[in-house]
Coordinates of C-alpha atoms in Angstrom, one line a residue:
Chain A
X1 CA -20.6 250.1 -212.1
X2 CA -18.8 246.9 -213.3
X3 CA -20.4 243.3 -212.2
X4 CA -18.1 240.3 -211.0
X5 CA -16.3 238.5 -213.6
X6 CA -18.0 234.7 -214.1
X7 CA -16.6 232.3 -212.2
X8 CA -14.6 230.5 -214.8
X9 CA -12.7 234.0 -215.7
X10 CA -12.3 234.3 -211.7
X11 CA -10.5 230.1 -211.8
X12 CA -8.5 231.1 -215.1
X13 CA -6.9 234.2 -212.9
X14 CA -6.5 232.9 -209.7
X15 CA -8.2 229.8 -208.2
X16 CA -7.1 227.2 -210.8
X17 CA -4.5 229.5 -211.8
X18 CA -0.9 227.5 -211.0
X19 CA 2.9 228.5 -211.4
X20 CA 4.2 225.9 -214.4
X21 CA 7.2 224.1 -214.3
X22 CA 7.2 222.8 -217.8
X23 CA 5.6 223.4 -220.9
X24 CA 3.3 221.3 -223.6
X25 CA 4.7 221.8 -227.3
X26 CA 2.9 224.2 -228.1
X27 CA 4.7 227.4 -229.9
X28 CA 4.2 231.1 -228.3
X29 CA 4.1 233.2 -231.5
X30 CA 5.4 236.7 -231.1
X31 CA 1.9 238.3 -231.6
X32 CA 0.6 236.5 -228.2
X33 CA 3.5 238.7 -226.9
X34 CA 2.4 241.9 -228.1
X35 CA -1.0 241.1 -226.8
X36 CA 0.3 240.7 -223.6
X37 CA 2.1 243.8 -223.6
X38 CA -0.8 245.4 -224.4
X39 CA -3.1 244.4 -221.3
X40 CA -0.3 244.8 -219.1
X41 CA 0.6 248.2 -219.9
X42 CA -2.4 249.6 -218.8
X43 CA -2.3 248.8 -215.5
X44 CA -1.2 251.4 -213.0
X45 CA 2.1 252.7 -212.1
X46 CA 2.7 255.7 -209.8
X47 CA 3.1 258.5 -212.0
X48 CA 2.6 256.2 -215.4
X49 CA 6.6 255.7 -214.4
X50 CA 6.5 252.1 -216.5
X51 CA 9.6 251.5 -215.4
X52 CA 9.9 247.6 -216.5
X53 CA 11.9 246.9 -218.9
X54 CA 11.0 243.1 -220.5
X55 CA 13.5 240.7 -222.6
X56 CA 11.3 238.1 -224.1
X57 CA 13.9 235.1 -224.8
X58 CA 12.4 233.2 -227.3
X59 CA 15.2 231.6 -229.0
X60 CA 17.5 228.8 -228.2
X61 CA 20.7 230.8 -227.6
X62 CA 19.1 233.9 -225.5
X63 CA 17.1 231.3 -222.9
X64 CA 20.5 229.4 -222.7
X65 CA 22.7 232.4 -221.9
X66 CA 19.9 233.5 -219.4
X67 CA 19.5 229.5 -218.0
X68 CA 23.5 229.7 -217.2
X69 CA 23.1 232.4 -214.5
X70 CA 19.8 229.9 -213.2
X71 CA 19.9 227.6 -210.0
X72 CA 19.8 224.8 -211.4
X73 CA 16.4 223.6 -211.6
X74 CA 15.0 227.1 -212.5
X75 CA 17.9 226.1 -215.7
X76 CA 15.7 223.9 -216.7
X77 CA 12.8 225.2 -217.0
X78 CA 14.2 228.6 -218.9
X79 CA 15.7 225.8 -221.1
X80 CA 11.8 223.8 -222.0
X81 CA 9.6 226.8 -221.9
X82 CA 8.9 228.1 -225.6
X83 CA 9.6 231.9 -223.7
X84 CA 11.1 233.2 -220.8
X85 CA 10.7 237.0 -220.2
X86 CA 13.4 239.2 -217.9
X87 CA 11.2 241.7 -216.2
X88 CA 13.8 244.3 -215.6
X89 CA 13.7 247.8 -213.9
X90 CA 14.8 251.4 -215.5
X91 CA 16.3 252.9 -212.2
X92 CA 16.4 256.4 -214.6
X93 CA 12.7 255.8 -215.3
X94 CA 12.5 259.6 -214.3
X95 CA 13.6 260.7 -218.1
X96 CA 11.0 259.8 -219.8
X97 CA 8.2 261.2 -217.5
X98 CA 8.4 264.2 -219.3
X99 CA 6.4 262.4 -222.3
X100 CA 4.5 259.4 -220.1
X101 CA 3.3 261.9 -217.6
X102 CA 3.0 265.2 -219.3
X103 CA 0.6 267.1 -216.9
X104 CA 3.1 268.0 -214.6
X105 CA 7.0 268.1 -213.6
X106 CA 7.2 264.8 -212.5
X107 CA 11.1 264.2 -213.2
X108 CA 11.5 266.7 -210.6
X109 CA 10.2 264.6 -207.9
X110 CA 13.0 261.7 -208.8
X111 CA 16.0 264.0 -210.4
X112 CA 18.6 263.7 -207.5
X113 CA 17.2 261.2 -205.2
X114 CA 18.4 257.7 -206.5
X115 CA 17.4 255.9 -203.2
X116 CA 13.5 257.0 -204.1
X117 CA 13.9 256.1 -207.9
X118 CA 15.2 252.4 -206.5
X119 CA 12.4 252.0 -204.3
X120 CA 10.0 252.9 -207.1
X121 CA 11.6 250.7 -209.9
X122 CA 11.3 247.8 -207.6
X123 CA 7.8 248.3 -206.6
X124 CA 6.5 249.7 -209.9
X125 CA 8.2 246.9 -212.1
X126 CA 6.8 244.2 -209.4
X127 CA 3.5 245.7 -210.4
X128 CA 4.4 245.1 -213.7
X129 CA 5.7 241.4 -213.2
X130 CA 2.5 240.8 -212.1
X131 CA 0.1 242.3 -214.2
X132 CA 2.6 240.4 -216.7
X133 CA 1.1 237.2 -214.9
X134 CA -2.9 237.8 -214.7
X135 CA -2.2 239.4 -218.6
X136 CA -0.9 236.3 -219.6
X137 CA -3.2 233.9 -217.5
X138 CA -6.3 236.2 -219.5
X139 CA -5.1 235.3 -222.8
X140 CA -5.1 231.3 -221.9
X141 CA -1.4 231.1 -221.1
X142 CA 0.3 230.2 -218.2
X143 CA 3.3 231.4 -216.3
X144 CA 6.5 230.6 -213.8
X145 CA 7.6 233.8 -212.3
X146 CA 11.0 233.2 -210.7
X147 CA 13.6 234.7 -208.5
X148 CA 16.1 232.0 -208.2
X149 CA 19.0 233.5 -211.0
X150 CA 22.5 235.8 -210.7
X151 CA 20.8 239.1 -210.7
X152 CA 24.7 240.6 -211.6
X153 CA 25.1 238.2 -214.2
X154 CA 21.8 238.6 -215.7
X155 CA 22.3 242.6 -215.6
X156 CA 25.7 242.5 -217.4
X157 CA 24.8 239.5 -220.2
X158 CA 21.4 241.4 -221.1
X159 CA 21.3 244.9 -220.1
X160 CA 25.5 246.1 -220.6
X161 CA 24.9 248.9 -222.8
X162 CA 21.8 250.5 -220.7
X163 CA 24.0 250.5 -216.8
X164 CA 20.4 251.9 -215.1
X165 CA 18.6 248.7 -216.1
X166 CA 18.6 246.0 -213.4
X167 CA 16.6 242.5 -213.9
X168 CA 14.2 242.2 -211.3
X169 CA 12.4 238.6 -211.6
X170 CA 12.5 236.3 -214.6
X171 CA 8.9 234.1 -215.4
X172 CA 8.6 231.5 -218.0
X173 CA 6.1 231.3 -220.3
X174 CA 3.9 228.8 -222.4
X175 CA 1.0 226.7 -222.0
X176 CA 1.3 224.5 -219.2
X177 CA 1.8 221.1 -218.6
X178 CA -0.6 220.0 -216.0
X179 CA 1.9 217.0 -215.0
X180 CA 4.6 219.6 -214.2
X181 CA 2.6 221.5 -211.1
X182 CA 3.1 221.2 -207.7
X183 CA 0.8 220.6 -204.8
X184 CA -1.1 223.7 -203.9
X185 CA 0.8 225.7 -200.8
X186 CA -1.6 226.6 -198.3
X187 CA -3.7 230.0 -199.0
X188 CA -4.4 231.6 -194.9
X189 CA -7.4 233.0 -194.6
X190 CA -8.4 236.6 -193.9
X191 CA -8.0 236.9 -190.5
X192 CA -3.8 235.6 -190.8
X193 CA -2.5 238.5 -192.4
X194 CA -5.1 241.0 -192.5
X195 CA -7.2 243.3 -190.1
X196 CA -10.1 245.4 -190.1
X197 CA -9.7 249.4 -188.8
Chain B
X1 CA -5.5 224.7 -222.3
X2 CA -7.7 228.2 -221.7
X3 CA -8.6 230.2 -223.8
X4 CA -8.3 234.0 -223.6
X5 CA -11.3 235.8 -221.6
X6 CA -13.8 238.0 -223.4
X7 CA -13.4 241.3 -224.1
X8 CA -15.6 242.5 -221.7
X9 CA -13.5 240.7 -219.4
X10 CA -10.0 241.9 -220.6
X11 CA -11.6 246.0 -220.9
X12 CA -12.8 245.4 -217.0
X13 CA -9.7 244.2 -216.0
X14 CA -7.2 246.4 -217.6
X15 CA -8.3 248.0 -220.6
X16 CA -11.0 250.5 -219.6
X17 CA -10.2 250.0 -216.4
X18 CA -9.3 253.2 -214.5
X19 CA -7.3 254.8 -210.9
X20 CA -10.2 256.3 -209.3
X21 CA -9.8 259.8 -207.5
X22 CA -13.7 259.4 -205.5
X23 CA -16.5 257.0 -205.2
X24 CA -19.9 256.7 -205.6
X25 CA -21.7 256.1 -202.1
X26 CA -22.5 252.6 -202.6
X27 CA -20.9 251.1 -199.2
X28 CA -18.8 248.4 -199.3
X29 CA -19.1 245.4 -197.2
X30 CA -16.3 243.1 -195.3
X31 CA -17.7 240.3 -197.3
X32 CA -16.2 242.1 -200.6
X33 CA -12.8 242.5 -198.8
X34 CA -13.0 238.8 -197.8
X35 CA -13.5 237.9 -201.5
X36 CA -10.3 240.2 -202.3
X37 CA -8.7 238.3 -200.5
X38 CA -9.7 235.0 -201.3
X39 CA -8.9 235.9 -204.6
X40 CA -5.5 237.6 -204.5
X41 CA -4.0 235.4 -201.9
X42 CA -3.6 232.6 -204.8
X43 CA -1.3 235.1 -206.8
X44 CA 1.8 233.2 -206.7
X45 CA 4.5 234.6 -204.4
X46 CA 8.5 233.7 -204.7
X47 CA 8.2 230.1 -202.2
X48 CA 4.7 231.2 -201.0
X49 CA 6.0 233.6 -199.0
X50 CA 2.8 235.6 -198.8
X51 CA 4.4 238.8 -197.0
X52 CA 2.2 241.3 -197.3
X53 CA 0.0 242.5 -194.5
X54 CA -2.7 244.3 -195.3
X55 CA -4.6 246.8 -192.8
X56 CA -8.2 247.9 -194.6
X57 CA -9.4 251.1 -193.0
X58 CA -13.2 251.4 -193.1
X59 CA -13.9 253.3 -190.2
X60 CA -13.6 257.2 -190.4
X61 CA -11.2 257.3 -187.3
X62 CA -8.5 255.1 -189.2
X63 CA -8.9 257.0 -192.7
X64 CA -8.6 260.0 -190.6
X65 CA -5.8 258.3 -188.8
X66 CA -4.0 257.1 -192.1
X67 CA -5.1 260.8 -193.8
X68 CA -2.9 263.2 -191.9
X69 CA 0.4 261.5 -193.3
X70 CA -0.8 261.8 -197.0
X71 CA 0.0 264.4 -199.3
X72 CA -2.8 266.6 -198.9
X73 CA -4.8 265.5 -202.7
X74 CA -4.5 262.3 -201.4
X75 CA -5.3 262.5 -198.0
X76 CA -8.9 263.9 -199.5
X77 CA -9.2 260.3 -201.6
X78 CA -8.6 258.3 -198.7
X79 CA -11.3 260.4 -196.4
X80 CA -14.0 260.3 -199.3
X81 CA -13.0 256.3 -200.0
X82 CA -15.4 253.8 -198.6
X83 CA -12.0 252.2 -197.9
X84 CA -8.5 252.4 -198.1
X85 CA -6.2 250.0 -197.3
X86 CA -2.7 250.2 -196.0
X87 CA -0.2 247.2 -198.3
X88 CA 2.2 246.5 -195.6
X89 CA 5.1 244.2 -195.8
X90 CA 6.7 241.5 -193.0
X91 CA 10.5 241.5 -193.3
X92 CA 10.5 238.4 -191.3
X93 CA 7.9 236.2 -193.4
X94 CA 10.4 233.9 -193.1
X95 CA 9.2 232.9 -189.9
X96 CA 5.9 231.4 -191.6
X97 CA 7.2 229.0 -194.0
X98 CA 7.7 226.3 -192.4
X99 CA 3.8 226.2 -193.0
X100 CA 3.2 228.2 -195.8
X101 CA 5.6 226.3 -197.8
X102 CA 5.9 223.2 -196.1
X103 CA 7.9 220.9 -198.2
X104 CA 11.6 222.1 -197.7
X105 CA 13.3 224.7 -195.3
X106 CA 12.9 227.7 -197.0
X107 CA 13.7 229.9 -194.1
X108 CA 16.7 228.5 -193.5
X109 CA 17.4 230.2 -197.3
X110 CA 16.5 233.6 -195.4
X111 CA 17.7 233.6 -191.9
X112 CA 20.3 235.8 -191.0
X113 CA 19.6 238.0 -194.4
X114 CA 18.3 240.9 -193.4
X115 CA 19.3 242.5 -197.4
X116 CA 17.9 239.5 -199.1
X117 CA 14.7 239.8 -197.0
X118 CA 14.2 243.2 -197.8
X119 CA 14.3 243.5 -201.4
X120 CA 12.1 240.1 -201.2
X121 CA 9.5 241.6 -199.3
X122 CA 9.3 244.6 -201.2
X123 CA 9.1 242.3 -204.9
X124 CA 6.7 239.7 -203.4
X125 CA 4.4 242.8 -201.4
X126 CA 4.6 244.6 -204.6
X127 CA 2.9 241.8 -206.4
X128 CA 0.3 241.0 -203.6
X129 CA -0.3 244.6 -204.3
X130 CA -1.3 244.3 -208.1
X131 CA -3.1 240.9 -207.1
X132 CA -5.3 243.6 -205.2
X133 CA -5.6 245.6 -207.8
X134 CA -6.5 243.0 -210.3
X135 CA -8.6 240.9 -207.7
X136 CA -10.8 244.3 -206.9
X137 CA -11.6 245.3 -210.5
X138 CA -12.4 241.5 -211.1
X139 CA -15.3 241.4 -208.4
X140 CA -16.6 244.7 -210.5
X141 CA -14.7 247.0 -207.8
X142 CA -12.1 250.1 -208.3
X143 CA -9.0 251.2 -207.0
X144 CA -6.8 254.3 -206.2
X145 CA -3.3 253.0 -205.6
X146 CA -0.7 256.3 -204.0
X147 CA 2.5 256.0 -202.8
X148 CA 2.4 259.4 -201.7
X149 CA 2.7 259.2 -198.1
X150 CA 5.1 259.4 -195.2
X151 CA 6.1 255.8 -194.5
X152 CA 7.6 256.1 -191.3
X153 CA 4.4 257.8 -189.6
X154 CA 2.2 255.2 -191.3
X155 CA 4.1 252.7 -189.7
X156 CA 4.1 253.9 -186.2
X157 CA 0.2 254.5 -186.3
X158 CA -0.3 251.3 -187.8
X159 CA 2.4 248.7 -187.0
X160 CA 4.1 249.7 -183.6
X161 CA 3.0 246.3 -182.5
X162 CA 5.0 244.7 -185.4
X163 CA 8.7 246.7 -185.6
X164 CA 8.8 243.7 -188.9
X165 CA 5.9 245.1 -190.9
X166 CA 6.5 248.4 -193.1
X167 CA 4.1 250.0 -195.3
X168 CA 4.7 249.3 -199.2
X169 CA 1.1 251.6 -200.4
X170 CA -2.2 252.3 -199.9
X171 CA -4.5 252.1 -202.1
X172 CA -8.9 253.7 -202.1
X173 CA -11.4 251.1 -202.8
X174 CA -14.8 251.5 -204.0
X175 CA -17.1 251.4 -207.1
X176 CA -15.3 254.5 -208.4
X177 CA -16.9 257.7 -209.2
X178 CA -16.4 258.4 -213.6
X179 CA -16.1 262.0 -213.2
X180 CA -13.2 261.7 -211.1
X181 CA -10.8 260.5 -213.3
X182 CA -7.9 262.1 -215.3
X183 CA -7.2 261.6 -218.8
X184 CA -5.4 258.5 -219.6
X185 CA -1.5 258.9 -219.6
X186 CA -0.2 257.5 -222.5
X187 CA 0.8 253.8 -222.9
X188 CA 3.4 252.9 -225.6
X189 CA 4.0 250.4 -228.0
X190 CA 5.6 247.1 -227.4
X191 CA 8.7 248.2 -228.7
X192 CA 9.5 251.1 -226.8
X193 CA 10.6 249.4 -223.2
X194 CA 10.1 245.7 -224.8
X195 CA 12.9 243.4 -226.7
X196 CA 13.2 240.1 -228.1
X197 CA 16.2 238.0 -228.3

């Protein structure tokens, strides 16, 4: 049986935690990405499907042709962070169960039925995105998950030569500049949007 | 700037951490589901939209309810599981942002987008969902998250009140029981779903 984290691991992943809007200087080296990956991954999917499929724009000319398809103000900040990763979603995520789920037929349950594969992309790759976040927040980095981009555009200038892979959400990446964070939203309590049965 | 957590930390969170399939009989309290929740409702959500709705079953008349429209391996986890707790989602969250995010009209951004509220729901739910997940195992809790379950039924037991809210997944909760897990499904290298550009 584990114990609770400390409470200054509990603030890093959630209760100072803040969405960034803007970045300090400091450089995101490509091993800080791998290490990510590597907490991330193990986080559950149904069926170990994995279905997200991450670009990590780290230079100038991939987080400009991604910041073109931006609303404008999300532009900006693709343009500042040192990285800004394209969580996308494998819709034929089914193929490669075979080898990440090898206990059983697994493909089976998906060969066919593309509405269930879409509805299991989306909500398995939002898993993903998010573990992306508390993985990054773990290793002292910070985060600005976004949805605000041309979905079509981002699918065609990335992912042309593999037509199953849509984007789902984009985040930027980097350590955060304190002076770029918004006032906290209000957090409801319990009772709001939950209920005991 | 943070620094990364320890590696105690990082192996409780995601490294040896584990999808449970029973629990140990140590009860689990409101008070820990209150702390869940404390916890993952600070998990950023696209313009605080906060749209999952989340119905924890602790009695064994609403496992028992929630049971009989699981696949029968998992309708076993969620009758042995101190709890498990329905991950629903509001297709109109719109309606609470003029107080959860107070500073512009976000809803105006979803009104009449019925689409647009949909596949928002299901990203921003999804990630609530992994906030669980990630909140749970944090307070030295474990999780089974199954999608393996008929929505529709799990609806109409649970949200007839609400036509708005649909189930996303369910998910046990418990201090987790080490004999019941399966081997680990393998988890690949950064560069086999992972680019940079």
């Amino acid at each position: 049986m584990s114990q609770p984290l400390d409470d200054a691991a509990l603030d890093q992943l959630f209760r100072t935690a803040r969405t960034y809007n803007g970045y300090l200087d400091t450089p995101v080296g490509n091993e800080q990405l791998f290490a990510i990956w590597d907490l991330m991954k193990m986080g559950p999917t149904s069926a170990n499907m994995l279905p997200a499929r991450m670009v990590w724009c780290t230079s100038a000319e991939a987080k400009e042709k991604l910041a073109q398809f931006c609303l404008p103000a999300n532009a900006e900040k693709v343009r500042q962070a040192p990285v800004t990763v394209i969580i996308g979603m494998d819709i034929d995520y089914h193929e490669n169960l075979p080898w990440l789920f090898p206990h059983t037929d697994a493909k089976a349950w998906f060969d066919g039925n593309l509405p269930l594969r879409e509805v299991s992309a989306m909500r398995n790759s939002s898993l993903q995105g998010a573990y992306f976040i508390l993985a990054a927040r773990a290793l002292g980095l910070d985060t600005g998950p976004m949805s605000g981009f041309n979905n079509e555009a981002v699918d065609k200038a990335f992912f042309a030569d593999t037509p199953a892979v849509k984007s789902n959400f984009i985040s930027t990446l980097g350590y955060g500049d304190p002076s770029t964070i918004f006032e906290r939203s209000p957090r409801p309590d319990f009772e709001v949007f939950n209920r005991i049965a």
